[in-house]
mmCIF file of C-alpha atoms in Angstrom:
data_model
loop_
_atom_site.group_PDB
_atom_site.id
_atom_site.type_symbol
_atom_site.label_atom_id
_atom_site.label_comp_id
_atom_site.label_asym_id
_atom_site.label_seq_id
_atom_site.Cartn_x
_atom_site.Cartn_y
_atom_site.Cartn_z
ATOM 1 C CA MET M 1 36.885 -10.947 -15.801
ATOM 2 C CA ARG M 2 34.190 -10.057 -18.390
ATOM 3 C CA VAL M 3 31.020 -8.481 -16.949
ATOM 4 C CA VAL M 4 27.612 -7.470 -18.415
ATOM 5 C CA ILE M 5 25.658 -4.838 -16.441
ATOM 6 C CA ALA M 6 21.882 -4.293 -16.746
ATOM 7 C CA GLU M 7 20.590 -1.148 -15.048
ATOM 8 C CA ASP M 8 18.120 1.460 -16.326
ATOM 9 C CA LEU M 9 19.318 4.341 -14.121
ATOM 10 C CA VAL M 10 22.047 6.051 -16.171
ATOM 11 C CA LEU M 11 24.006 7.385 -13.176
ATOM 12 C CA LEU M 12 24.019 4.073 -11.375
ATOM 13 C CA ARG M 13 24.822 2.147 -14.581
ATOM 14 C CA ASP M 14 27.726 4.439 -15.440
ATOM 15 C CA GLY M 15 28.943 4.392 -11.850
ATOM 16 C CA MET M 16 29.114 0.618 -11.787
ATOM 17 C CA VAL M 17 30.904 0.561 -15.121
ATOM 18 C CA ARG M 18 33.571 2.968 -13.766
ATOM 19 C CA MET M 19 33.825 1.165 -10.449
ATOM 20 C CA LEU M 20 34.188 -2.323 -11.898
ATOM 21 C CA THR M 21 36.611 -1.101 -14.536
ATOM 22 C CA ALA M 22 38.736 0.558 -11.833
ATOM 23 C CA TYR M 23 38.856 -2.734 -9.939
ATOM 24 C CA GLY M 24 40.102 -4.707 -12.911
ATOM 25 C CA PHE M 25 36.884 -6.016 -14.410
ATOM 26 C CA GLU M 26 36.215 -5.745 -18.153
ATOM 27 C CA VAL M 27 32.640 -4.452 -18.719
ATOM 28 C CA VAL M 28 31.805 -5.824 -22.110
ATOM 29 C CA ALA M 29 28.236 -4.418 -22.201
ATOM 30 C CA ALA M 30 25.988 -2.142 -20.149
ATOM 31 C CA VAL M 31 22.327 -2.312 -21.147
ATOM 32 C CA GLU M 32 19.127 -0.705 -19.870
ATOM 33 C CA ASP M 33 16.257 -3.128 -20.679
ATOM 34 C CA GLY M 34 15.355 -6.776 -20.350
ATOM 35 C CA ALA M 35 14.972 -7.600 -24.016
ATOM 36 C CA THR M 36 18.449 -6.331 -24.867
ATOM 37 C CA LEU M 37 19.868 -8.074 -21.785
ATOM 38 C CA ALA M 38 18.771 -11.589 -22.711
ATOM 39 C CA ASP M 39 20.272 -11.307 -26.238
ATOM 40 C CA THR M 40 23.450 -9.745 -24.891
ATOM 41 C CA LEU M 41 24.026 -12.450 -22.280
ATOM 42 C CA VAL M 42 23.559 -15.235 -24.789
ATOM 43 C CA SER M 43 25.754 -13.657 -27.483
ATOM 44 C CA LEU M 44 28.615 -12.385 -25.232
ATOM 45 C CA ARG M 45 28.521 -15.096 -22.506
ATOM 46 C CA PRO M 46 30.220 -13.031 -19.831
ATOM 47 C CA ASP M 47 31.903 -14.403 -16.745
ATOM 48 C CA VAL M 48 29.211 -12.767 -14.669
ATOM 49 C CA ALA M 49 26.148 -10.588 -15.125
ATOM 50 C CA VAL M 50 25.069 -7.810 -12.714
ATOM 51 C CA VAL M 51 21.325 -7.345 -13.223
ATOM 52 C CA ASP M 52 18.666 -5.024 -11.858
ATOM 53 C CA VAL M 53 15.439 -6.912 -11.174
ATOM 54 C CA ARG M 54 13.192 -4.146 -12.539
ATOM 55 C CA LEU M 55 13.927 -2.892 -16.047
ATOM 56 C CA PRO M 56 11.932 -1.195 -18.780
ATOM 57 C CA PRO M 57 9.283 -1.295 -20.121
ATOM 58 C CA THR M 58 7.141 -2.387 -17.147
ATOM 59 C CA PHE M 59 9.696 -2.149 -14.308
ATOM 60 C CA THR M 60 8.421 -5.338 -12.710
ATOM 61 C CA ASP M 61 10.755 -8.296 -13.171
ATOM 62 C CA GLU M 62 12.200 -8.009 -16.705
ATOM 63 C CA GLY M 63 15.774 -8.212 -15.453
ATOM 64 C CA LEU M 64 15.218 -11.395 -13.563
ATOM 65 C CA ARG M 65 13.254 -12.983 -16.355
ATOM 66 C CA ALA M 66 15.944 -12.118 -18.916
ATOM 67 C CA ALA M 67 18.657 -13.574 -16.634
ATOM 68 C CA ILE M 68 16.702 -16.777 -16.085
ATOM 69 C CA ALA M 69 16.037 -17.065 -19.845
ATOM 70 C CA ALA M 70 19.745 -16.551 -20.593
ATOM 71 C CA ARG M 71 20.670 -19.229 -18.072
ATOM 72 C CA ARG M 72 18.468 -21.696 -19.999
ATOM 73 C CA GLU M 73 20.583 -20.948 -23.103
ATOM 74 C CA VAL M 74 23.862 -20.706 -21.181
ATOM 75 C CA PRO M 75 23.591 -23.161 -18.232
ATOM 76 C CA GLY M 76 25.390 -21.997 -15.133
ATOM 77 C CA LEU M 77 25.802 -18.401 -16.314
ATOM 78 C CA PRO M 78 26.685 -16.513 -13.069
ATOM 79 C CA VAL M 79 24.165 -13.792 -12.201
ATOM 80 C CA LEU M 80 24.222 -11.231 -9.371
ATOM 81 C CA ILE M 81 20.810 -9.664 -9.028
ATOM 82 C CA LEU M 82 20.379 -6.149 -7.649
ATOM 83 C CA SER M 83 17.128 -4.865 -6.209
ATOM 84 C CA GLN M 84 15.922 -1.801 -4.399
ATOM 85 C CA TYR M 85 13.841 -3.927 -2.046
ATOM 86 C CA VAL M 86 13.813 -7.377 -0.415
ATOM 87 C CA GLU M 87 11.671 -9.477 -2.789
ATOM 88 C CA GLN M 88 11.736 -13.009 -1.414
ATOM 89 C CA VAL M 89 10.104 -14.701 -4.470
ATOM 90 C CA TYR M 90 12.909 -13.406 -6.716
ATOM 91 C CA ALA M 91 15.626 -14.743 -4.442
ATOM 92 C CA ARG M 92 14.039 -18.183 -4.341
ATOM 93 C CA GLU M 93 13.341 -18.251 -8.098
ATOM 94 C CA LEU M 94 16.922 -17.394 -8.990
ATOM 95 C CA LEU M 95 18.287 -20.082 -6.706
ATOM 96 C CA SER M 96 15.843 -22.710 -7.829
ATOM 97 C CA ASP M 97 17.767 -24.096 -10.824
ATOM 98 C CA ARG M 98 20.868 -24.734 -8.588
ATOM 99 C CA ALA M 99 23.276 -24.139 -11.520
ATOM 100 C CA GLY M 100 26.275 -21.806 -11.405
ATOM 101 C CA GLY M 101 26.941 -18.813 -9.232
ATOM 102 C CA VAL M 102 24.058 -16.632 -8.088
ATOM 103 C CA GLY M 103 23.670 -13.666 -5.831
ATOM 104 C CA TYR M 104 21.032 -11.232 -4.559
ATOM 105 C CA LEU M 105 22.053 -7.853 -3.160
ATOM 106 C CA LEU M 106 20.177 -4.702 -2.276
ATOM 107 C CA LYS M 107 21.283 -1.708 -4.407
ATOM 108 C CA ASP M 108 22.508 0.044 -1.288
ATOM 109 C CA ARG M 109 25.385 -2.451 -1.184
ATOM 110 C CA VAL M 110 26.847 -1.082 -4.444
ATOM 111 C CA GLY M 111 28.168 1.867 -2.418
ATOM 112 C CA GLU M 112 30.159 -0.561 -0.237
ATOM 113 C CA VAL M 113 32.751 -0.846 -3.001
ATOM 114 C CA ARG M 114 35.039 -3.552 -1.602
ATOM 115 C CA ALA M 115 32.118 -5.761 -0.453
ATOM 116 C CA PHE M 116 30.328 -5.270 -3.809
ATOM 117 C CA THR M 117 33.309 -6.150 -5.951
ATOM 118 C CA ASP M 118 34.009 -9.131 -3.738
ATOM 119 C CA ALA M 119 30.436 -10.292 -4.206
ATOM 120 C CA VAL M 120 30.800 -10.006 -8.022
ATOM 121 C CA ARG M 121 33.960 -12.156 -7.907
ATOM 122 C CA GLN M 122 32.295 -14.717 -5.605
ATOM 123 C CA VAL M 123 29.330 -15.139 -7.937
ATOM 124 C CA ALA M 124 31.630 -15.316 -10.976
ATOM 125 C CA ALA M 125 33.565 -18.107 -9.235
ATOM 126 C CA GLY M 126 30.361 -20.119 -8.743
ATOM 127 C CA GLY M 127 29.503 -18.975 -5.230
ATOM 128 C CA THR M 128 26.194 -17.941 -3.689
ATOM 129 C CA VAL M 129 25.895 -14.479 -2.208
ATOM 130 C CA MET M 130 22.839 -13.263 -0.313
ATOM 131 C CA ASP M 131 22.309 -9.812 1.126
ATOM 132 C CA PRO M 132 22.217 -9.911 4.972
ATOM 133 C CA ASP M 133 18.969 -7.904 4.960
ATOM 134 C CA VAL M 134 17.344 -10.416 2.571
ATOM 135 C CA VAL M 135 18.394 -13.218 4.820
ATOM 136 C CA ALA M 136 17.135 -11.433 7.931
ATOM 137 C CA GLN M 137 13.672 -10.927 6.402
ATOM 138 C CA LEU M 138 13.508 -14.424 5.152
ATOM 139 C CA LEU M 139 14.245 -15.607 8.669
ATOM 140 C CA GLY M 140 11.244 -13.717 9.827
ATOM 141 C CA GLY M 141 8.938 -15.797 7.629
ATOM 142 C CA GLY M 142 7.639 -19.323 8.186
ATOM 143 C CA ARG M 143 10.086 -22.055 9.043
ATOM 144 C CA SER M 144 10.028 -25.744 8.404
ATOM 145 C CA ALA M 145 10.084 -28.207 11.243
ATOM 146 C CA GLN M 146 13.667 -29.093 10.297
ATOM 147 C CA LEU M 147 14.890 -25.505 10.507
ATOM 148 C CA ALA M 148 13.163 -25.151 13.862
ATOM 149 C CA THR M 149 15.529 -27.775 15.258
ATOM 150 C CA LEU M 150 18.610 -25.641 14.567
ATOM 151 C CA THR M 151 20.377 -24.007 17.482
ATOM 152 C CA PRO M 152 20.874 -20.252 17.616
ATOM 153 C CA ARG M 153 24.554 -20.733 16.723
ATOM 154 C CA GLU M 154 23.676 -23.012 13.824
ATOM 155 C CA ARG M 155 21.283 -20.361 12.521
ATOM 156 C CA GLU M 156 24.102 -17.796 12.681
ATOM 157 C CA VAL M 157 26.380 -20.157 10.713
ATOM 158 C CA LEU M 158 23.654 -20.801 8.117
ATOM 159 C CA THR M 159 22.952 -17.100 7.779
ATOM 160 C CA VAL M 160 26.605 -16.348 6.963
ATOM 161 C CA MET M 161 26.805 -19.430 4.716
ATOM 162 C CA ALA M 162 23.856 -18.002 2.745
ATOM 163 C CA GLU M 163 26.039 -14.942 2.038
ATOM 164 C CA GLY M 164 28.396 -17.271 0.123
ATOM 165 C CA ARG M 165 31.158 -17.192 2.725
ATOM 166 C CA SER M 166 33.770 -19.931 3.155
ATOM 167 C CA ASN M 167 34.307 -21.794 6.430
ATOM 168 C CA ALA M 168 37.272 -19.492 7.210
ATOM 169 C CA ALA M 169 35.183 -16.371 6.569
ATOM 170 C CA ILE M 170 32.335 -17.745 8.704
ATOM 171 C CA ALA M 171 34.793 -18.474 11.527
ATOM 172 C CA SER M 172 36.240 -14.960 11.291
ATOM 173 C CA ARG M 173 32.741 -13.358 11.294
ATOM 174 C CA LEU M 174 31.486 -15.376 14.301
ATOM 175 C CA VAL M 175 34.828 -15.346 16.129
ATOM 176 C CA ILE M 176 34.967 -19.173 16.360
ATOM 177 C CA THR M 177 37.383 -21.750 14.980
ATOM 178 C CA GLU M 178 37.042 -23.322 11.527
ATOM 179 C CA LYS M 179 36.747 -26.708 13.295
ATOM 180 C CA ALA M 180 33.759 -25.384 15.175
ATOM 181 C CA VAL M 181 32.262 -24.080 11.889
ATOM 182 C CA SER M 182 32.696 -27.516 10.263
ATOM 183 C CA LYS M 183 31.019 -29.131 13.270
ATOM 184 C CA HIS M 184 28.054 -26.716 13.090
ATOM 185 C CA ILE M 185 27.705 -27.244 9.320
ATOM 186 C CA ASN M 186 27.717 -31.027 9.685
ATOM 187 C CA SER M 187 25.036 -30.710 12.291
ATOM 188 C CA ILE M 188 22.985 -28.395 10.046
ATOM 189 C CA LEU M 189 23.248 -30.796 7.077
ATOM 190 C CA THR M 190 22.224 -33.719 9.305
ATOM 191 C CA LYS M 191 19.188 -31.866 10.745
ATOM 192 C CA LEU M 192 18.134 -30.779 7.187
ATOM 193 C CA ASP M 193 18.464 -34.399 6.029
ATOM 194 C CA LEU M 194 21.131 -33.655 3.465
ATOM 195 C CA PRO M 195 23.410 -36.711 3.313
ATOM 196 C CA PRO M 196 26.699 -36.757 1.341
ATOM 197 C CA SER M 197 26.111 -36.973 -2.412
ATOM 198 C CA ASP M 198 28.230 -36.766 -5.570
ATOM 199 C CA ASP M 199 25.355 -35.160 -7.450
ATOM 200 C CA ASP M 200 24.207 -32.397 -5.130
ATOM 201 C CA HIS M 201 25.871 -29.339 -3.547
ATOM 202 C CA ARG M 202 24.795 -29.725 0.077
ATOM 203 C CA ARG M 203 25.660 -26.132 1.081
ATOM 204 C CA VAL M 204 23.453 -24.753 -1.657
ATOM 205 C CA LEU M 205 20.627 -27.168 -0.795
ATOM 206 C CA ALA M 206 20.881 -26.035 2.856
ATOM 207 C CA VAL M 207 20.590 -22.402 1.837
ATOM 208 C CA LEU M 208 17.582 -23.295 -0.349
ATOM 209 C CA ALA M 209 15.937 -25.035 2.596
ATOM 210 C CA TYR M 210 16.689 -21.985 4.662
ATOM 211 C CA LEU M 211 15.171 -19.642 2.128
ATOM 212 C CA GLY M 212 12.138 -21.846 1.654
ATOM 213 C CA GLY M 213 11.567 -22.461 5.350
#
């Protein structure tokens, strides 16, 4: 699996290169600024990009902007964003185009090697991965009337679903059956007014409603 890394901290960048290489990934480029990142993603078209939000020269949102610009040129390009902090607007902006795999993890998660490499694979495969701390803070914000109708268990299911987990993984995490997970998800989709559709990914739309609530 071909990976591009964008991180300005040399030690962290080199550490991710070594880690991902050791776990079977092919790191085709490791860059340190947003301008280089956008060109690299468009020219190399990796299977997944791991991108720090804040890159030189201003250390604001160059990484995110470069990733979004590259996804305009390469629709569906999988991107896993890393950030030092929970920045809700970035999570929502990345998810807004609803194309391809996306993820948002705090940098602390990089040290959880197995979970981090699993997250990279999930995003490369088209999944959505959200850091549990990001989800928890988003839950603390305003909620729509529809989200307010969810039961505590349905919120738990939606929280794990926002991490990009399958029904089997959700069942394992919450210690319930997959049948129960399916029942809760159907109830969530009904309450969020997301009927079956050939054009829309209802799980992603549910997560978007959750993040925007």
